[in-house]
Amino acid sequence: VTGWDDIRDEALGADAADPLRHLRERMALPAGVAYLDGNSLGPLTHAARDAVRRCVDREWATGLIGSWAEGAWVDLAPRTADRIARIIGAPAGSVACADSTTVNLHKALHAAVSLAPGRRRVVSVQGDFPTDRYVTARVAADRGLTVDQVPAGDVAAALDEDVAVVSMSHVDFRSARIADLAGVTAAAHAVGALAVWDLAHSAGALPIGIAASGADLAVGCGYKYLNGGPGAPAYLYVAPRHAAAETPIPGWFGHTDPFAFGEAYAPAAGARRFEAGTTPVLGTTALHAALSAFDGVGMDALRLRGMELTARLVDLFDVHLAPLGVTLQSPRDPGVRGGHVMLGHPRARELVRALAAGGVVGDFRPPDGLRFGLAPLYTTRAEVVRLARELAALLA
Ligand SMILES: *Cc1c(COP(=O)(O)O)cnc(C)c1O
């Protein structure tokens, strides 16, 4: 019988042979902690710490207002957006970096509804992330449309010529199931509807190919796998063919020339019009720097690494956790499983707390979920083994 020490040693060997192991050194992770919650709040990067210090001490303390004019801040948001664009597979200029995911979804849905005039229905997904359901319901009501919430797998079947917009997450925040981005988008287009996607739980964990998917608009989060820091700015993608789409918040930062202080609103080209107010410089500085942790690595290579990590956890679950009453709430097929794994147990809340007390940090998701984000940039195989081992010990 293979003991836990042998399992750990095999994992340590695989970690040592991993050609991507240097990426972890870009993160400022606390010693001794297995941080498996990067899909809720990504860890600090050395680059973000340095950049925020520089921004505070030099650009703010000394440069003051001159830091706008001299260029450090004026195009910080579009430079950050272009880094995100590479990670989600979008052309430069098609992504705006601004606001929260919630606010960006509000803007994206208004834009999408305006691009599908005369239609009366919006289709969204039961059990989707709360903010997505709240915002979709609000925008639909404000525009005189009704919302149908259907199971994620039934979206295509719910479409007809009266649907203006489909609004859904790419990766489910509970189960980690990956939706059929291109397939649902094509089904929406076949009836003349638009597809608006939330990439919060996929960007930075898997290649998205948002432009190649045909998606109309998309939004996502800066503080999860992108490691932008607590409350980091979020982003909004708009397909280049919709470059004339209208934002419901025509703010001065989305103007073609904000510092001309023009009388009339003239929207900037492309995604930049979806910026509303002034760039949140400290947060965007952190996000911009944090995104450099993805430099020199392809999302396909990260995806393979991530699939190996989640498959390892599922294998350990089968042998060591299922017999102790734990269930698997994520798909078995790694091809449709995102960057996290959801386990289930009636005492999930206590277990997550006890794991954290021992230095293994995951998430409790009501009612009975233990959720572990195995961020492919820095999670190690040894950490996955440590999680399974400590969970088994707690249950025993
Ligand atoms: C985390 C998350 C959000 C977060 O929204 P914010 O407004 O940026 O806090 C939105 N949607 C999904 C699917 C998420 O996972």
GROMACS .gro file of C-alpha atoms and ligand atoms in nm:
model
  411
    1VAL     CA    1   0.000   0.000   0.000
    2THR     CA    2   0.136   0.340  -0.095
    3GLY     CA    3   0.148   0.570   0.205
    4TRP     CA    4   0.102   0.945   0.210
    5ASP     CA    5   0.476   1.004   0.234
    6ASP     CA    6   0.530   0.815  -0.092
    7ILE     CA    7   0.250   1.009  -0.260
    8ARG     CA    8   0.402   1.335  -0.142
    9ASP     CA    9   0.751   1.237  -0.258
   10GLU     CA   10   0.624   1.152  -0.605
   11ALA     CA   11   0.450   1.492  -0.618
   12LEU     CA   12   0.766   1.672  -0.503
   13GLY     CA   13   0.960   1.495  -0.776
   14ALA     CA   14   0.708   1.599  -1.040
   15ASP     CA   15   0.719   1.957  -0.911
   16ALA     CA   16   1.098   1.962  -0.932
   17ALA     CA   17   1.084   1.843  -1.294
   18ASP     CA   18   0.816   2.093  -1.397
   19PRO     CA   19   0.941   2.332  -1.668
   20LEU     CA   20   0.696   2.598  -1.539
   21ARG     CA   21   0.806   2.579  -1.174
   22HIS     CA   22   0.986   2.916  -1.197
   23LEU     CA   23   0.650   3.095  -1.233
   24ARG     CA   24   0.576   3.042  -0.865
   25GLU     CA   25   0.875   3.259  -0.780
   26ARG     CA   26   0.686   3.556  -0.923
   27MET     CA   27   0.436   3.528  -0.636
   28ALA     CA   28   0.489   3.664  -0.283
   29LEU     CA   29   0.320   3.370  -0.110
   30PRO     CA   30   0.333   3.335   0.270
   31ALA     CA   31   0.568   3.060   0.385
   32GLY     CA   32   0.414   2.735   0.496
   33VAL     CA   33   0.069   2.807   0.358
   34ALA     CA   34  -0.094   2.609   0.079
   35TYR     CA   35  -0.297   2.888  -0.076
   36LEU     CA   36  -0.574   2.718  -0.275
   37ASP     CA   37  -0.802   3.019  -0.301
   38GLY     CA   38  -0.653   3.212  -0.591
   39ASN     CA   39  -0.986   3.190  -0.771
   40SER     CA   40  -1.137   3.409  -0.496
   41LEU     CA   41  -0.844   3.642  -0.434
   42GLY     CA   42  -0.519   3.592  -0.619
   43PRO     CA   43  -0.201   3.631  -0.412
   44LEU     CA   44   0.037   3.924  -0.418
   45THR     CA   45   0.305   3.925  -0.686
   46HIS     CA   46   0.648   4.073  -0.628
   47ALA     CA   47   0.588   4.289  -0.935
   48ALA     CA   48   0.266   4.437  -0.792
   49ARG     CA   49   0.427   4.511  -0.458
   50ASP     CA   50   0.716   4.693  -0.626
   51ALA     CA   51   0.490   4.881  -0.867
   52VAL     CA   52   0.250   5.001  -0.596
   53ARG     CA   53   0.541   5.121  -0.383
   54ARG     CA   54   0.686   5.306  -0.679
   55CYS     CA   55   0.348   5.453  -0.766
   56VAL     CA   56   0.292   5.578  -0.412
   57ASP     CA   57   0.643   5.703  -0.338
   58ARG     CA   58   0.735   5.845  -0.672
   59GLU     CA   59   0.437   5.903  -0.900
   60TRP     CA   60   0.196   6.017  -0.629
   61ALA     CA   61   0.414   6.161  -0.351
   62THR     CA   62   0.657   6.343  -0.580
   63GLY     CA   63   0.504   6.359  -0.927
   64LEU     CA   64   0.157   6.458  -0.810
   65ILE     CA   65  -0.063   6.596  -1.088
   66GLY     CA   66   0.234   6.576  -1.322
   67SER     CA   67   0.204   6.199  -1.319
   68TRP     CA   68  -0.108   6.239  -1.534
   69ALA     CA   69   0.051   6.473  -1.782
   70GLU     CA   70   0.384   6.293  -1.799
   71GLY     CA   71   0.215   5.979  -1.908
   72ALA     CA   72   0.253   5.731  -1.623
   73TRP     CA   73  -0.119   5.730  -1.558
   74VAL     CA   74  -0.296   5.860  -1.863
   75ASP     CA   75  -0.286   5.535  -2.060
   76LEU     CA   76  -0.244   5.299  -1.765
   77ALA     CA   77  -0.594   5.155  -1.814
   78PRO     CA   78  -0.556   5.072  -2.185
   79ARG     CA   79  -0.206   4.932  -2.128
   80THR     CA   80  -0.349   4.706  -1.859
   81ALA     CA   81  -0.642   4.615  -2.080
   82ASP     CA   82  -0.406   4.507  -2.358
   83ARG     CA   83  -0.229   4.269  -2.119
   84ILE     CA   84  -0.566   4.119  -2.030
   85ALA     CA   85  -0.650   4.099  -2.400
   86ARG     CA   86  -0.356   3.869  -2.463
   87ILE     CA   87  -0.461   3.641  -2.177
   88ILE     CA   88  -0.822   3.608  -2.297
   89GLY     CA   89  -0.737   3.590  -2.666
   90ALA     CA   90  -0.861   3.930  -2.777
   91PRO     CA   91  -0.702   4.183  -3.014
   92ALA     CA   92  -0.538   4.492  -2.865
   93GLY     CA   93  -0.787   4.775  -2.823
   94SER     CA   94  -1.089   4.546  -2.781
   95VAL     CA   95  -1.073   4.536  -2.399
   96ALA     CA   96  -1.139   4.814  -2.147
   97CYS     CA   97  -1.004   4.798  -1.793
   98ALA     CA   98  -1.237   4.975  -1.550
   99ASP     CA   99  -1.484   4.946  -1.266
  100SER     CA  100  -1.598   4.616  -1.116
  101THR     CA  101  -1.727   4.311  -1.301
  102THR     CA  102  -2.072   4.403  -1.178
  103VAL     CA  103  -2.064   4.751  -1.330
  104ASN     CA  104  -1.905   4.622  -1.651
  105LEU     CA  105  -2.177   4.360  -1.688
  106HIS     CA  106  -2.435   4.635  -1.648
  107LYS     CA  107  -2.266   4.832  -1.926
  108ALA     CA  108  -2.219   4.528  -2.151
  109LEU     CA  109  -2.581   4.416  -2.121
  110HIS     CA  110  -2.716   4.762  -2.198
  111ALA     CA  111  -2.491   4.776  -2.502
  112ALA     CA  112  -2.602   4.430  -2.613
  113VAL     CA  113  -2.974   4.503  -2.571
  114SER     CA  114  -2.929   4.816  -2.782
  115LEU     CA  115  -2.770   4.604  -3.056
  116ALA     CA  116  -3.077   4.375  -3.069
  117PRO     CA  117  -3.370   4.616  -3.087
  118GLY     CA  118  -3.729   4.498  -3.080
  119ARG     CA  119  -3.665   4.172  -2.898
  120ARG     CA  120  -3.829   4.093  -2.568
  121ARG     CA  121  -3.633   3.818  -2.392
  122VAL     CA  122  -3.302   3.771  -2.213
  123VAL     CA  123  -3.178   3.420  -2.132
  124SER     CA  124  -2.960   3.366  -1.826
  125VAL     CA  125  -2.858   3.072  -1.613
  126GLN     CA  126  -3.002   2.930  -1.291
  127GLY     CA  127  -2.746   2.929  -1.012
  128ASP     CA  128  -2.511   3.165  -1.193
  129PHE     CA  129  -2.300   3.400  -0.980
  130PRO     CA  130  -2.537   3.625  -0.781
  131THR     CA  131  -2.420   3.958  -0.920
  132ASP     CA  132  -2.474   3.828  -1.274
  133ARG     CA  133  -2.830   3.724  -1.198
  134TYR     CA  134  -2.908   4.050  -1.017
  135VAL     CA  135  -2.764   4.274  -1.287
  136THR     CA  136  -2.917   4.076  -1.574
  137ALA     CA  137  -3.260   4.099  -1.410
  138ARG     CA  138  -3.220   4.473  -1.350
  139VAL     CA  139  -3.105   4.561  -1.701
  140ALA     CA  140  -3.376   4.348  -1.858
  141ALA     CA  141  -3.645   4.511  -1.644
  142ASP     CA  142  -3.514   4.862  -1.715
  143ARG     CA  143  -3.522   4.791  -2.088
  144GLY     CA  144  -3.867   4.628  -2.082
  145LEU     CA  145  -3.746   4.273  -2.142
  146THR     CA  146  -3.822   3.952  -1.951
  147VAL     CA  147  -3.555   3.711  -1.822
  148ASP     CA  148  -3.569   3.333  -1.844
  149GLN     CA  149  -3.331   3.155  -1.609
  150VAL     CA  150  -3.257   2.807  -1.740
  151PRO     CA  151  -3.007   2.535  -1.646
  152ALA     CA  152  -2.668   2.604  -1.806
  153GLY     CA  153  -2.700   2.305  -2.037
  154ASP     CA  154  -3.040   2.418  -2.166
  155VAL     CA  155  -2.946   2.765  -2.291
  156ALA     CA  156  -2.927   2.675  -2.659
  157ALA     CA  157  -3.267   2.504  -2.642
  158ALA     CA  158  -3.422   2.813  -2.480
  159LEU     CA  159  -3.336   3.041  -2.772
  160ASP     CA  160  -3.576   3.180  -3.027
  161GLU     CA  161  -3.611   3.486  -3.250
  162ASP     CA  162  -3.744   3.690  -2.959
  163VAL     CA  163  -3.420   3.662  -2.758
  164ALA     CA  164  -3.202   3.972  -2.750
  165VAL     CA  165  -2.918   3.851  -2.531
  166VAL     CA  166  -2.777   3.542  -2.362
  167SER     CA  167  -2.592   3.631  -2.041
  168MET     CA  168  -2.388   3.361  -1.867
  169SER     CA  169  -2.060   3.260  -1.703
  170HIS     CA  170  -1.793   3.074  -1.896
  171VAL     CA  171  -1.687   2.868  -1.591
  172ASP     CA  172  -1.941   2.802  -1.318
  173PHE     CA  173  -1.819   2.946  -0.988
  174ARG     CA  174  -1.944   2.645  -0.793
  175SER     CA  175  -1.895   2.336  -1.007
  176ALA     CA  176  -1.614   2.469  -1.232
  177ARG     CA  177  -1.804   2.332  -1.533
  178ILE     CA  178  -1.690   2.502  -1.854
  179ALA     CA  179  -1.975   2.618  -2.074
  180ASP     CA  180  -1.960   2.574  -2.452
  181LEU     CA  181  -1.846   2.930  -2.529
  182ALA     CA  182  -1.835   2.899  -2.907
  183GLY     CA  183  -2.134   2.664  -2.932
  184VAL     CA  184  -2.372   2.874  -2.724
  185THR     CA  185  -2.251   3.189  -2.898
  186ALA     CA  186  -2.319   3.031  -3.239
  187ALA     CA  187  -2.664   2.919  -3.123
  188ALA     CA  188  -2.739   3.274  -3.008
  189HIS     CA  189  -2.623   3.418  -3.339
  190ALA     CA  190  -2.834   3.166  -3.530
  191VAL     CA  191  -3.148   3.330  -3.387
  192GLY     CA  192  -3.008   3.683  -3.415
  193ALA     CA  193  -2.928   3.719  -3.046
  194LEU     CA  194  -2.604   3.838  -2.882
  195ALA     CA  195  -2.391   3.645  -2.633
  196VAL     CA  196  -2.244   3.822  -2.329
  197TRP     CA  197  -2.002   3.614  -2.124
  198ASP     CA  198  -1.858   3.645  -1.773
  199LEU     CA  199  -1.498   3.522  -1.770
  200ALA     CA  200  -1.436   3.582  -1.398
  201HIS     CA  201  -1.362   3.217  -1.326
  202SER     CA  202  -1.183   3.132  -1.648
  203ALA     CA  203  -0.944   3.415  -1.737
  204GLY     CA  204  -0.594   3.327  -1.620
  205ALA     CA  205  -0.679   2.961  -1.570
  206LEU     CA  206  -0.754   2.848  -1.924
  207PRO     CA  207  -0.719   2.974  -2.278
  208ILE     CA  208  -1.043   3.144  -2.373
  209GLY     CA  209  -0.999   3.259  -2.729
  210ILE     CA  210  -1.274   3.512  -2.675
  211ALA     CA  211  -1.237   3.668  -3.020
  212ALA     CA  212  -1.224   3.333  -3.198
  213SER     CA  213  -1.533   3.219  -3.008
  214GLY     CA  214  -1.741   3.487  -3.179
  215ALA     CA  215  -1.863   3.626  -2.845
  216ASP     CA  216  -2.018   3.971  -2.869
  217LEU     CA  217  -1.919   4.114  -2.531
  218ALA     CA  218  -1.755   3.974  -2.220
  219VAL     CA  219  -1.661   4.091  -1.874
  220GLY     CA  220  -1.437   3.956  -1.602
  221CYS     CA  221  -1.261   4.010  -1.278
  222GLY     CA  222  -0.912   4.142  -1.201
  223TYR     CA  223  -0.865   4.001  -0.854
  224LYS     CA  224  -0.905   3.625  -0.907
  225TYR     CA  225  -0.666   3.431  -1.133
  226LEU     CA  226  -0.528   3.762  -1.266
  227ASN     CA  227  -0.397   3.843  -0.914
  228GLY     CA  228  -0.471   4.216  -0.938
  229GLY     CA  229  -0.535   4.256  -0.565
  230PRO     CA  230  -0.842   4.308  -0.346
  231GLY     CA  231  -1.105   4.500  -0.540
  232ALA     CA  232  -0.884   4.523  -0.849
  233PRO     CA  233  -1.043   4.684  -1.153
  234ALA     CA  234  -1.229   4.451  -1.386
  235TYR     CA  235  -1.251   4.444  -1.766
  236LEU     CA  236  -1.492   4.448  -2.056
  237TYR     CA  237  -1.435   4.298  -2.401
  238VAL     CA  238  -1.629   4.417  -2.702
  239ALA     CA  239  -1.591   4.240  -3.035
  240PRO     CA  240  -1.430   4.471  -3.291
  241ARG     CA  241  -1.739   4.442  -3.515
  242HIS     CA  242  -1.936   4.610  -3.235
  243ALA     CA  243  -1.691   4.897  -3.199
  244ALA     CA  244  -1.980   5.142  -3.235
  245ALA     CA  245  -2.172   4.986  -2.944
  246GLU     CA  246  -2.298   5.239  -2.694
  247THR     CA  247  -2.212   5.248  -2.327
  248PRO     CA  248  -2.493   5.353  -2.092
  249ILE     CA  249  -2.239   5.555  -1.892
  250PRO     CA  250  -2.085   5.809  -2.131
  251GLY     CA  251  -1.818   5.932  -1.895
  252TRP     CA  252  -1.532   6.168  -1.959
  253PHE     CA  253  -1.273   5.889  -1.947
  254GLY     CA  254  -1.451   5.712  -2.231
  255HIS     CA  255  -1.435   6.030  -2.436
  256THR     CA  256  -1.206   6.039  -2.735
  257ASP     CA  257  -1.007   6.323  -2.572
  258PRO     CA  258  -1.087   6.354  -2.200
  259PHE     CA  259  -0.848   6.639  -2.136
  260ALA     CA  260  -0.995   6.857  -2.408
  261PHE     CA  261  -1.297   6.898  -2.175
  262GLY     CA  262  -1.521   6.909  -2.479
  263GLU     CA  263  -1.875   7.039  -2.481
  264ALA     CA  264  -2.028   6.730  -2.640
  265TYR     CA  265  -1.966   6.363  -2.569
  266ALA     CA  266  -1.760   6.196  -2.842
  267PRO     CA  267  -1.691   5.833  -2.760
  268ALA     CA  268  -1.339   5.692  -2.787
  269ALA     CA  269  -1.282   5.425  -3.050
  270GLY     CA  270  -1.321   5.061  -2.957
  271ALA     CA  271  -1.347   4.934  -2.604
  272ARG     CA  272  -1.205   5.244  -2.442
  273ARG     CA  273  -1.545   5.416  -2.448
  274PHE     CA  274  -1.649   5.166  -2.180
  275GLU     CA  275  -1.422   5.338  -1.933
  276ALA     CA  276  -1.647   5.571  -1.738
  277GLY     CA  277  -1.461   5.780  -1.481
  278THR     CA  278  -1.101   5.834  -1.380
  279THR     CA  279  -0.874   5.531  -1.376
  280PRO     CA  280  -0.834   5.399  -1.019
  281VAL     CA  281  -0.458   5.439  -1.038
  282LEU     CA  282  -0.341   5.243  -0.734
  283GLY     CA  283  -0.553   4.941  -0.815
  284THR     CA  284  -0.477   4.952  -1.184
  285THR     CA  285  -0.104   4.985  -1.110
  286ALA     CA  286  -0.121   4.667  -0.904
  287LEU     CA  287  -0.319   4.481  -1.171
  288HIS     CA  288  -0.094   4.597  -1.455
  289ALA     CA  289   0.214   4.474  -1.272
  290ALA     CA  290   0.051   4.152  -1.155
  291LEU     CA  291  -0.032   4.060  -1.514
  292SER     CA  292   0.342   4.045  -1.587
  293ALA     CA  293   0.336   3.715  -1.395
  294PHE     CA  294   0.188   3.572  -1.717
  295ASP     CA  295   0.476   3.701  -1.932
  296GLY     CA  296   0.651   3.439  -2.138
  297VAL     CA  297   0.400   3.163  -2.079
  298GLY     CA  298   0.121   3.052  -2.308
  299MET     CA  299  -0.226   2.988  -2.178
  300ASP     CA  300  -0.223   2.643  -2.343
  301ALA     CA  301   0.077   2.538  -2.133
  302LEU     CA  302  -0.087   2.674  -1.820
  303ARG     CA  303  -0.407   2.491  -1.905
  304LEU     CA  304  -0.225   2.158  -1.932
  305ARG     CA  305  -0.062   2.221  -1.598
  306GLY     CA  306  -0.397   2.316  -1.445
  307MET     CA  307  -0.567   2.005  -1.580
  308GLU     CA  308  -0.293   1.791  -1.429
  309LEU     CA  309  -0.344   1.960  -1.090
  310THR     CA  310  -0.720   1.914  -1.082
  311ALA     CA  311  -0.692   1.557  -1.215
  312ARG     CA  312  -0.447   1.482  -0.935
  313LEU     CA  313  -0.694   1.608  -0.677
  314VAL     CA  314  -0.977   1.404  -0.831
  315ASP     CA  315  -0.758   1.090  -0.829
  316LEU     CA  316  -0.674   1.144  -0.460
  317PHE     CA  317  -1.043   1.210  -0.392
  318ASP     CA  318  -1.140   0.877  -0.547
  319VAL     CA  319  -0.900   0.674  -0.339
  320HIS     CA  320  -0.879   0.864  -0.010
  321LEU     CA  321  -1.175   1.101   0.031
  322ALA     CA  322  -1.477   0.936  -0.130
  323PRO     CA  323  -1.457   0.647   0.121
  324LEU     CA  324  -1.477   0.908   0.400
  325GLY     CA  325  -1.806   1.053   0.275
  326VAL     CA  326  -1.677   1.333   0.053
  327THR     CA  327  -1.850   1.388  -0.282
  328LEU     CA  328  -1.722   1.540  -0.607
  329GLN     CA  329  -1.931   1.836  -0.724
  330SER     CA  330  -1.714   1.918  -1.027
  331PRO     CA  331  -1.713   1.739  -1.363
  332ARG     CA  332  -1.494   1.429  -1.390
  333ASP     CA  333  -1.393   1.514  -1.744
  334PRO     CA  334  -1.096   1.754  -1.718
  335GLY     CA  335  -1.190   1.890  -2.060
  336VAL     CA  336  -1.499   2.058  -1.913
  337ARG     CA  337  -1.353   2.131  -1.570
  338GLY     CA  338  -1.203   2.475  -1.506
  339GLY     CA  339  -0.930   2.574  -1.263
  340HIS     CA  340  -1.098   2.480  -0.938
  341VAL     CA  341  -1.247   2.169  -0.782
  342MET     CA  342  -1.559   2.160  -0.569
  343LEU     CA  343  -1.590   1.883  -0.313
  344GLY     CA  344  -1.894   1.826  -0.096
  345HIS     CA  345  -1.944   1.724   0.265
  346PRO     CA  346  -2.222   1.800   0.515
  347ARG     CA  347  -1.964   1.956   0.751
  348ALA     CA  348  -1.792   2.155   0.477
  349ARG     CA  349  -1.791   2.479   0.675
  350GLU     CA  350  -1.607   2.328   0.972
  351LEU     CA  351  -1.370   2.138   0.747
  352VAL     CA  352  -1.270   2.448   0.551
  353ARG     CA  353  -1.210   2.631   0.879
  354ALA     CA  354  -1.001   2.347   1.021
  355LEU     CA  355  -0.797   2.319   0.701
  356ALA     CA  356  -0.723   2.692   0.710
  357ALA     CA  357  -0.613   2.664   1.073
  358GLY     CA  358  -0.358   2.409   0.949
  359GLY     CA  359  -0.239   2.634   0.667
  360VAL     CA  360  -0.445   2.494   0.377
  361VAL     CA  361  -0.664   2.775   0.252
  362GLY     CA  362  -0.977   2.702   0.048
  363ASP     CA  363  -1.333   2.832   0.035
  364PHE     CA  364  -1.660   2.721   0.188
  365ARG     CA  365  -1.950   2.762  -0.052
  366PRO     CA  366  -2.297   2.704   0.095
  367PRO     CA  367  -2.461   2.471   0.146
  368ASP     CA  368  -2.197   2.197   0.159
  369GLY     CA  369  -1.913   2.287  -0.078
  370LEU     CA  370  -1.538   2.285  -0.020
  371ARG     CA  371  -1.388   2.476  -0.311
  372PHE     CA  372  -1.020   2.470  -0.400
  373GLY     CA  373  -0.865   2.688  -0.669
  374LEU     CA  374  -0.559   2.520  -0.818
  375ALA     CA  375  -0.422   2.826  -0.996
  376PRO     CA  376  -0.189   2.692  -1.264
  377LEU     CA  377   0.064   2.975  -1.228
  378TYR     CA  378   0.183   2.873  -0.887
  379THR     CA  379  -0.005   2.583  -0.724
  380THR     CA  380   0.219   2.281  -0.674
  381ARG     CA  381   0.140   1.912  -0.689
  382ALA     CA  382   0.275   1.882  -0.335
  383GLU     CA  383   0.013   2.133  -0.218
  384VAL     CA  384  -0.262   1.923  -0.375
  385VAL     CA  385  -0.132   1.618  -0.186
  386ARG     CA  386  -0.114   1.819   0.135
  387LEU     CA  387  -0.478   1.922   0.093
  388ALA     CA  388  -0.600   1.566   0.037
  389ARG     CA  389  -0.389   1.433   0.321
  390GLU     CA  390  -0.502   1.693   0.574
  391LEU     CA  391  -0.865   1.660   0.469
  392ALA     CA  392  -0.847   1.282   0.506
  393ALA     CA  393  -0.686   1.322   0.848
  394LEU     CA  394  -0.959   1.561   0.964
  395LEU     CA  395  -1.231   1.324   0.846
  396ALA     CA  396  -1.069   1.021   1.001
  397LIG     C1  397  -1.607   3.703  -0.874
  397LIG     C2  398  -1.714   3.717  -0.976
  397LIG     C3  399  -1.770   3.842  -1.000
  397LIG     C4  400  -1.721   3.959  -0.919
  397LIG     O1  401  -1.783   4.077  -0.949
  397LIG     P1  402  -1.722   4.215  -0.891
  397LIG     O2  403  -1.828   4.312  -0.921
  397LIG     O3  404  -1.596   4.241  -0.969
  397LIG     O4  405  -1.695   4.196  -0.746
  397LIG     C5  406  -1.868   3.852  -1.097
  397LIG     N1  407  -1.908   3.742  -1.167
  397LIG     C6  408  -1.855   3.621  -1.145
  397LIG     C7  409  -1.900   3.504  -1.226
  397LIG     C8  410  -1.758   3.604  -1.048
  397LIG     O5  411  -1.704   3.483  -1.027
   0.00000   0.00000   0.00000
